[in-house]
mmCIF file of C-alpha atoms in Angstrom:
data_model
loop_
_atom_site.group_PDB
_atom_site.id
_atom_site.type_symbol
_atom_site.label_atom_id
_atom_site.label_comp_id
_atom_site.label_asym_id
_atom_site.label_seq_id
_atom_site.Cartn_x
_atom_site.Cartn_y
_atom_site.Cartn_z
ATOM 1 C CA MET A 1 -23.161 14.659 4.532
ATOM 2 C CA THR A 2 -21.462 10.592 4.633
ATOM 3 C CA GLN A 3 -24.215 8.437 3.123
ATOM 4 C CA ILE A 4 -24.479 5.080 4.553
ATOM 5 C CA ILE A 5 -23.245 1.882 2.755
ATOM 6 C CA GLU A 6 -25.629 -0.515 1.930
ATOM 7 C CA SER A 7 -23.683 -4.004 2.802
ATOM 8 C CA SER A 8 -25.023 -5.961 0.439
ATOM 9 C CA LEU A 9 -23.499 -4.113 -3.046
ATOM 10 C CA PRO A 10 -19.855 -5.305 -3.577
ATOM 11 C CA VAL A 11 -16.838 -3.453 -2.605
ATOM 12 C CA ALA A 12 -15.309 -2.835 -5.487
ATOM 13 C CA VAL A 13 -11.330 -3.943 -5.504
ATOM 14 C CA THR A 14 -8.635 -2.954 -7.953
ATOM 15 C CA GLY A 15 -4.827 -3.935 -7.965
ATOM 16 C CA VAL A 16 -6.338 -7.225 -6.798
ATOM 17 C CA THR A 17 -2.877 -9.307 -8.556
ATOM 18 C CA GLY A 18 -0.743 -7.429 -6.689
ATOM 19 C CA ALA A 19 -0.175 -7.443 -2.574
ATOM 20 C CA GLN A 20 -2.248 -4.574 -0.774
ATOM 21 C CA GLY A 21 -5.325 -4.991 -3.562
ATOM 22 C CA GLY A 22 -5.348 -9.174 -2.459
ATOM 23 C CA VAL A 23 -5.052 -9.008 0.771
ATOM 24 C CA THR A 24 -7.954 -6.229 1.182
ATOM 25 C CA ALA A 25 -9.967 -8.451 -1.113
ATOM 26 C CA ARG A 26 -9.601 -11.100 1.329
ATOM 27 C CA ALA A 27 -9.766 -9.413 4.477
ATOM 28 C CA LEU A 28 -12.758 -8.169 2.999
ATOM 29 C CA LEU A 29 -14.176 -11.700 2.257
ATOM 30 C CA ARG A 30 -13.135 -12.682 5.374
ATOM 31 C CA ALA A 31 -15.866 -10.608 6.979
ATOM 32 C CA GLY A 32 -18.225 -11.080 4.415
ATOM 33 C CA ARG A 33 -18.159 -8.036 2.499
ATOM 34 C CA PRO A 34 -19.627 -8.974 -1.685
ATOM 35 C CA VAL A 35 -15.613 -8.236 -3.380
ATOM 36 C CA ARG A 36 -15.759 -7.019 -6.754
ATOM 37 C CA ALA A 37 -12.365 -7.454 -8.152
ATOM 38 C CA LEU A 38 -10.892 -5.806 -10.923
ATOM 39 C CA THR A 39 -8.362 -7.025 -12.765
ATOM 40 C CA ARG A 40 -7.519 -6.194 -16.928
ATOM 41 C CA GLU A 41 -6.916 -9.853 -16.474
ATOM 42 C CA PRO A 42 -9.475 -12.325 -15.184
ATOM 43 C CA ASP A 43 -7.807 -15.415 -15.846
ATOM 44 C CA SER A 44 -4.670 -14.777 -13.894
ATOM 45 C CA PRO A 45 -4.164 -17.389 -11.679
ATOM 46 C CA ALA A 46 -4.186 -14.749 -8.645
ATOM 47 C CA ALA A 47 -7.783 -13.902 -10.191
ATOM 48 C CA ALA A 48 -8.795 -17.252 -9.910
ATOM 49 C CA GLU A 49 -7.851 -17.942 -6.306
ATOM 50 C CA LEU A 50 -10.004 -14.501 -5.280
ATOM 51 C CA ALA A 51 -12.994 -16.312 -7.275
ATOM 52 C CA ALA A 52 -12.304 -19.255 -5.649
ATOM 53 C CA LEU A 53 -13.184 -17.377 -2.355
ATOM 54 C CA GLY A 54 -16.642 -15.855 -3.732
ATOM 55 C CA ALA A 55 -15.118 -12.757 -5.347
ATOM 56 C CA GLU A 56 -16.840 -11.792 -8.516
ATOM 57 C CA VAL A 57 -14.060 -10.822 -10.901
ATOM 58 C CA VAL A 58 -14.727 -8.341 -14.222
ATOM 59 C CA HIS A 59 -12.530 -6.964 -16.521
ATOM 60 C CA ALA A 60 -11.155 -3.282 -16.418
ATOM 61 C CA ASP A 61 -8.416 -1.843 -18.582
ATOM 62 C CA PHE A 62 -7.392 1.443 -16.438
ATOM 63 C CA ASP A 63 -7.372 2.494 -20.353
ATOM 64 C CA ASP A 64 -10.150 2.164 -21.241
ATOM 65 C CA PRO A 65 -12.583 4.890 -18.925
ATOM 66 C CA ALA A 66 -15.613 3.050 -20.233
ATOM 67 C CA SER A 67 -14.117 -0.660 -19.206
ATOM 68 C CA LEU A 68 -14.191 0.932 -15.715
ATOM 69 C CA VAL A 69 -17.542 2.620 -15.623
ATOM 70 C CA ALA A 70 -19.351 -1.146 -16.621
ATOM 71 C CA ALA A 71 -16.797 -2.422 -13.781
ATOM 72 C CA LEU A 72 -17.585 -0.027 -10.769
ATOM 73 C CA ASP A 73 -21.510 0.545 -11.753
ATOM 74 C CA GLY A 74 -23.635 -1.217 -9.160
ATOM 75 C CA ALA A 75 -20.489 -1.229 -6.831
ATOM 76 C CA GLY A 76 -20.965 0.751 -3.292
ATOM 77 C CA ALA A 77 -17.445 1.309 -2.257
ATOM 78 C CA LEU A 78 -14.451 1.498 -3.668
ATOM 79 C CA PHE A 79 -10.732 0.292 -2.501
ATOM 80 C CA ALA A 80 -8.759 1.925 -5.211
ATOM 81 C CA MET A 81 -4.370 1.809 -5.411
ATOM 82 C CA SER A 82 -2.242 3.443 -8.155
ATOM 83 C CA THR A 83 1.194 2.314 -9.078
ATOM 84 C CA PRO A 84 3.935 4.094 -11.328
ATOM 85 C CA PHE A 85 6.141 0.742 -11.852
ATOM 86 C CA GLY A 86 5.735 -1.204 -14.791
ATOM 87 C CA THR A 87 4.064 2.158 -16.348
ATOM 88 C CA ASP A 88 5.338 5.395 -15.321
ATOM 89 C CA LEU A 89 4.437 8.583 -12.843
ATOM 90 C CA ASP A 90 2.104 10.487 -15.113
ATOM 91 C CA THR A 91 0.238 7.387 -16.934
ATOM 92 C CA GLU A 92 -0.315 6.347 -12.477
ATOM 93 C CA VAL A 93 -2.252 9.854 -12.080
ATOM 94 C CA ARG A 94 -3.883 9.448 -15.510
ATOM 95 C CA GLN A 95 -5.254 5.971 -14.460
ATOM 96 C CA GLY A 96 -5.637 6.902 -11.133
ATOM 97 C CA THR A 97 -7.592 10.267 -12.316
ATOM 98 C CA ALA A 98 -9.277 7.800 -14.629
ATOM 99 C CA LEU A 99 -10.762 5.140 -12.608
ATOM 100 C CA LEU A 100 -12.099 7.714 -9.745
ATOM 101 C CA ASP A 101 -13.735 9.349 -11.948
ATOM 102 C CA ALA A 102 -15.885 6.583 -13.506
ATOM 103 C CA ALA A 103 -15.995 5.869 -9.917
ATOM 104 C CA ARG A 104 -18.313 9.332 -9.527
ATOM 105 C CA LEU A 105 -20.093 8.446 -12.602
ATOM 106 C CA VAL A 106 -22.012 5.687 -11.268
ATOM 107 C CA GLY A 107 -23.745 7.380 -9.014
ATOM 108 C CA SER A 108 -23.382 3.724 -7.020
ATOM 109 C CA VAL A 109 -20.105 4.262 -5.193
ATOM 110 C CA ARG A 110 -20.431 5.851 -1.794
ATOM 111 C CA HIS A 111 -17.107 5.583 -0.626
ATOM 112 C CA VAL A 112 -13.666 5.281 -2.061
ATOM 113 C CA VAL A 113 -10.856 4.577 -0.175
ATOM 114 C CA PHE A 114 -7.533 5.626 -2.022
ATOM 115 C CA THR A 115 -3.705 3.827 -0.584
ATOM 116 C CA SER A 116 -0.818 6.236 -1.485
ATOM 117 C CA ALA A 117 1.950 6.840 0.556
ATOM 118 C CA ALA A 118 2.637 8.203 4.278
ATOM 119 C CA ASN A 119 3.727 11.694 3.995
ATOM 120 C CA ALA A 120 2.559 11.877 0.699
ATOM 121 C CA ASP A 121 0.675 15.014 1.412
ATOM 122 C CA ARG A 122 3.557 16.470 2.779
ATOM 123 C CA SER A 123 5.452 17.699 -0.386
ATOM 124 C CA THR A 124 8.128 15.268 -0.027
ATOM 125 C CA GLY A 125 9.201 15.959 -3.552
ATOM 126 C CA ILE A 126 9.454 12.142 -4.151
ATOM 127 C CA PRO A 127 8.528 11.981 -7.645
ATOM 128 C CA HIS A 128 6.382 8.402 -6.894
ATOM 129 C CA PHE A 129 5.171 10.044 -3.661
ATOM 130 C CA ASP A 130 4.178 12.745 -5.335
ATOM 131 C CA SER A 131 2.298 11.237 -7.830
ATOM 132 C CA LYS A 132 -0.117 10.354 -5.659
ATOM 133 C CA HIS A 133 -0.594 12.944 -3.850
ATOM 134 C CA ARG A 134 -2.150 14.838 -7.425
ATOM 135 C CA ILE A 135 -4.631 11.238 -7.387
ATOM 136 C CA GLU A 136 -5.295 12.203 -3.512
ATOM 137 C CA ARG A 137 -6.555 16.247 -4.401
ATOM 138 C CA HIS A 138 -7.844 14.892 -7.500
ATOM 139 C CA LEU A 139 -10.415 12.454 -5.519
ATOM 140 C CA ALA A 140 -11.389 15.379 -2.616
ATOM 141 C CA GLY A 141 -12.635 17.388 -5.695
ATOM 142 C CA LEU A 142 -15.181 14.931 -6.300
ATOM 143 C CA GLY A 143 -17.771 15.513 -3.813
ATOM 144 C CA LEU A 144 -17.205 11.588 -3.027
ATOM 145 C CA PRO A 145 -17.009 10.496 0.498
ATOM 146 C CA TRP A 146 -13.131 9.737 0.839
ATOM 147 C CA THR A 147 -10.431 8.376 2.983
ATOM 148 C CA VAL A 148 -6.912 8.384 1.992
ATOM 149 C CA LEU A 149 -4.132 5.890 3.667
ATOM 150 C CA GLY A 150 -0.693 6.410 3.782
ATOM 151 C CA PRO A 151 1.100 2.600 4.281
ATOM 152 C CA ALA A 152 4.871 2.964 5.556
ATOM 153 C CA ALA A 153 7.433 1.095 4.210
ATOM 154 C CA PHE A 154 6.463 -2.196 3.225
ATOM 155 C CA MET A 155 8.121 -5.007 4.717
ATOM 156 C CA GLU A 156 7.602 -7.065 1.777
ATOM 157 C CA ASN A 157 10.602 -5.342 -0.016
ATOM 158 C CA TYR A 158 12.561 -6.760 2.874
ATOM 159 C CA ALA A 159 11.719 -10.097 0.420
ATOM 160 C CA ASN A 160 11.706 -9.308 -2.970
ATOM 161 C CA ASP A 161 14.704 -9.993 -5.537
ATOM 162 C CA TRP A 162 17.012 -7.629 -5.492
ATOM 163 C CA THR A 163 16.843 -7.666 -1.368
ATOM 164 C CA LEU A 164 17.212 -11.659 -1.814
ATOM 165 C CA LYS A 165 20.215 -11.699 -3.969
ATOM 166 C CA SER A 166 22.040 -9.668 -1.040
ATOM 167 C CA LEU A 167 20.614 -11.948 1.613
ATOM 168 C CA ARG A 168 22.374 -14.948 0.063
ATOM 169 C CA GLU A 169 25.653 -13.709 1.111
ATOM 170 C CA GLY A 170 24.708 -12.924 4.362
ATOM 171 C CA VAL A 171 23.954 -9.278 4.299
ATOM 172 C CA PHE A 172 20.808 -7.363 4.317
ATOM 173 C CA HIS A 173 20.908 -3.801 2.557
ATOM 174 C CA LEU A 174 19.228 -0.631 2.802
ATOM 175 C CA PRO A 175 19.929 3.293 1.896
ATOM 176 C CA MET A 176 19.867 4.335 5.193
ATOM 177 C CA PRO A 177 22.561 5.140 8.194
ATOM 178 C CA PRO A 178 23.019 1.983 11.165
ATOM 179 C CA GLY A 179 20.720 2.962 14.076
ATOM 180 C CA VAL A 180 18.031 5.213 11.807
ATOM 181 C CA PRO A 181 14.403 3.222 12.434
ATOM 182 C CA LEU A 182 11.950 3.466 9.176
ATOM 183 C CA PRO A 183 8.369 3.172 9.886
ATOM 184 C CA MET A 184 7.282 -0.280 7.663
ATOM 185 C CA ILE A 185 3.524 -2.300 7.897
ATOM 186 C CA ALA A 186 2.883 -5.184 6.060
ATOM 187 C CA ALA A 187 0.712 -6.046 3.751
ATOM 188 C CA ASP A 188 -1.703 -7.764 5.347
ATOM 189 C CA THR A 189 -2.162 -5.659 8.341
ATOM 190 C CA ILE A 190 -2.639 -3.078 5.056
ATOM 191 C CA GLY A 191 -5.288 -4.641 4.008
ATOM 192 C CA ALA A 192 -7.110 -5.264 7.502
ATOM 193 C CA PHE A 193 -7.250 -1.791 8.198
ATOM 194 C CA ALA A 194 -8.600 -1.077 4.474
ATOM 195 C CA ALA A 195 -10.955 -3.590 6.003
ATOM 196 C CA HIS A 196 -12.053 -1.981 9.054
ATOM 197 C CA VAL A 197 -12.399 1.730 6.899
ATOM 198 C CA LEU A 198 -14.762 -0.134 4.385
ATOM 199 C CA ALA A 199 -17.152 -0.708 7.194
ATOM 200 C CA ARG A 200 -17.185 2.361 9.161
ATOM 201 C CA PRO A 201 -17.552 5.188 6.134
ATOM 202 C CA GLU A 202 -19.261 7.632 8.467
ATOM 203 C CA ALA A 203 -16.082 7.465 10.994
ATOM 204 C CA TYR A 204 -13.693 7.916 8.258
ATOM 205 C CA ALA A 205 -14.857 9.542 5.696
ATOM 206 C CA GLY A 206 -12.509 13.050 4.166
ATOM 207 C CA ARG A 207 -9.786 11.543 6.939
ATOM 208 C CA ARG A 208 -6.314 10.892 6.251
ATOM 209 C CA ILE A 209 -4.518 8.480 7.878
ATOM 210 C CA ASP A 210 -0.337 7.559 7.903
ATOM 211 C CA ILE A 211 -0.432 3.996 9.008
ATOM 212 C CA ALA A 212 2.186 1.696 10.046
ATOM 213 C CA SER A 213 2.999 -0.959 12.892
ATOM 214 C CA GLN A 214 6.489 0.025 14.179
ATOM 215 C CA TRP A 215 10.134 1.616 13.834
ATOM 216 C CA ARG A 216 12.963 -0.766 13.127
ATOM 217 C CA THR A 217 16.482 0.150 11.932
ATOM 218 C CA GLY A 218 18.876 -1.862 9.822
ATOM 219 C CA GLU A 219 20.608 -3.372 12.290
ATOM 220 C CA GLU A 220 16.530 -4.827 14.038
ATOM 221 C CA ILE A 221 15.939 -5.723 10.464
ATOM 222 C CA ALA A 222 18.454 -7.919 9.516
ATOM 223 C CA ALA A 223 18.327 -10.037 13.149
ATOM 224 C CA ALA A 224 14.598 -10.274 12.660
ATOM 225 C CA ILE A 225 15.552 -11.660 8.613
ATOM 226 C CA SER A 226 18.556 -13.755 10.572
ATOM 227 C CA ALA A 227 16.156 -16.015 13.719
ATOM 228 C CA ALA A 228 13.196 -16.711 10.939
ATOM 229 C CA SER A 229 15.801 -17.498 8.286
ATOM 230 C CA GLY A 230 17.783 -20.029 10.599
ATOM 231 C CA ARG A 231 20.791 -18.207 8.615
ATOM 232 C CA PRO A 232 23.177 -15.257 10.324
ATOM 233 C CA ILE A 233 22.299 -12.229 8.134
ATOM 234 C CA ARG A 234 24.081 -8.993 8.776
ATOM 235 C CA PHE A 235 23.285 -5.488 8.211
ATOM 236 C CA ALA A 236 24.947 -2.813 5.185
ATOM 237 C CA GLU A 237 24.469 0.178 4.807
ATOM 238 C CA VAL A 238 24.275 1.307 0.983
ATOM 239 C CA PRO A 239 24.882 5.249 0.132
ATOM 240 C CA LEU A 240 22.318 7.091 -1.897
ATOM 241 C CA SER A 241 24.965 7.468 -5.040
ATOM 242 C CA VAL A 242 24.431 3.236 -5.672
ATOM 243 C CA ALA A 243 20.939 3.515 -5.035
ATOM 244 C CA ALA A 244 20.293 6.413 -7.294
ATOM 245 C CA GLY A 245 21.977 4.458 -9.705
ATOM 246 C CA TYR A 246 18.836 2.004 -9.661
ATOM 247 C CA SER A 247 16.605 4.975 -10.071
ATOM 248 C CA GLU A 248 16.708 8.586 -8.334
ATOM 249 C CA ASP A 249 13.305 8.500 -7.623
ATOM 250 C CA LEU A 250 14.365 5.569 -4.734
ATOM 251 C CA ALA A 251 17.159 7.732 -3.999
ATOM 252 C CA THR A 252 15.161 10.948 -3.442
ATOM 253 C CA MET A 253 13.169 8.480 -1.107
ATOM 254 C CA PHE A 254 15.562 7.259 1.070
ATOM 255 C CA ARG A 255 17.072 10.949 1.048
ATOM 256 C CA TYR A 256 13.986 12.304 2.571
ATOM 257 C CA PHE A 257 13.421 8.969 4.653
ATOM 258 C CA GLN A 258 17.432 9.364 6.533
ATOM 259 C CA GLU A 259 16.181 13.933 6.446
ATOM 260 C CA PRO A 260 13.294 15.042 7.649
ATOM 261 C CA GLY A 261 12.162 11.334 7.991
ATOM 262 C CA LEU A 262 8.366 9.996 7.950
ATOM 263 C CA ASP A 263 6.557 11.362 10.872
ATOM 264 C CA ILE A 264 3.577 8.843 12.087
ATOM 265 C CA ASP A 265 2.432 8.236 15.616
ATOM 266 C CA THR A 266 2.504 4.478 16.203
ATOM 267 C CA ALA A 267 1.719 4.943 19.411
ATOM 268 C CA ALA A 268 -1.137 7.155 18.812
ATOM 269 C CA LEU A 269 -2.487 5.135 15.851
ATOM 270 C CA HIS A 270 -1.902 1.579 17.490
ATOM 271 C CA ALA A 271 -4.453 3.284 20.299
ATOM 272 C CA GLU A 272 -7.262 4.408 18.756
ATOM 273 C CA HIS A 273 -7.645 1.361 16.447
ATOM 274 C CA PRO A 274 -6.828 -1.287 19.208
ATOM 275 C CA ASP A 275 -8.594 -4.027 17.187
ATOM 276 C CA ILE A 276 -6.237 -4.044 14.331
ATOM 277 C CA ASP A 277 -3.263 -6.743 14.888
ATOM 278 C CA TRP A 278 -0.595 -4.295 13.431
ATOM 279 C CA GLN A 279 1.667 -7.482 12.777
ATOM 280 C CA PRO A 280 5.204 -6.769 13.763
ATOM 281 C CA LEU A 281 8.396 -7.261 11.840
ATOM 282 C CA GLU A 282 9.421 -10.526 13.423
ATOM 283 C CA THR A 283 6.067 -12.419 13.049
ATOM 284 C CA TRP A 284 5.657 -11.171 9.487
ATOM 285 C CA ALA A 285 9.568 -12.828 8.792
ATOM 286 C CA ALA A 286 8.409 -15.889 10.291
ATOM 287 C CA GLY A 287 5.611 -16.148 8.641
ATOM 288 C CA ARG A 288 7.695 -16.038 5.271
ATOM 289 C CA SER A 289 9.573 -18.943 3.756
ATOM 290 C CA TRP A 290 13.458 -17.490 2.742
ATOM 291 C CA ASP A 291 13.633 -19.423 -0.009
ATOM 292 C CA PHE A 292 17.778 -18.584 -0.525
#
């Protein structure tokens, strides 16, 4: 049975100094929900910004289960995320399951929203998708009401340092064939959707939902960045062998993106959730400062 969460209890949010956690915390604060921001760096500028917006910032070390229990005690819900970047896959799983175990232990958490990856529950063979699915399975066995969100490719990936390096040369590189689209989503949209779900636990408990705003080809991504930046940008495919030189995990992901490909029915998703601002790529690109 789904339990109704007392709205006066804070929502504990992890990853607050990164993209997903930060935007989710802000979306919850805009909706008037109390937020408890969990971070191992409570003195960081990102944490200070959230504190200025009204969040309660608390120390939490994912390698210290006692600190997680203390940070979650009294929280009514939890937004959880995990990442292997900066650590490794086994560490991601260990830290993710420790967080979820702490949420079960404190007794006050009545709903967990975990962000995974689109199609991660389909035996993709992508290492950093499979690690998230291991955490999903752990969450499903804890006896807590849960919702799993599977975001598609992040638009923010098209403005990272590696991409900006090639954009300075007028080229947008992507390990995808010409004309083959990818589903994508902006971090702001992930945060808005997570806040929407956290406000409606009874409607979303036990559901796994892959989310995306739209499908775009490499050529369309290049055109959007070109229009937003005012500089001519062309698309060029990166061979999977080149991607493998950077990361075999990365190459495996794009190999899966090409065949069989991600499977997200954006039309049905948007029809079911008309209140979400499904920010298109062009709007996202226009809202950025493209400092080449």
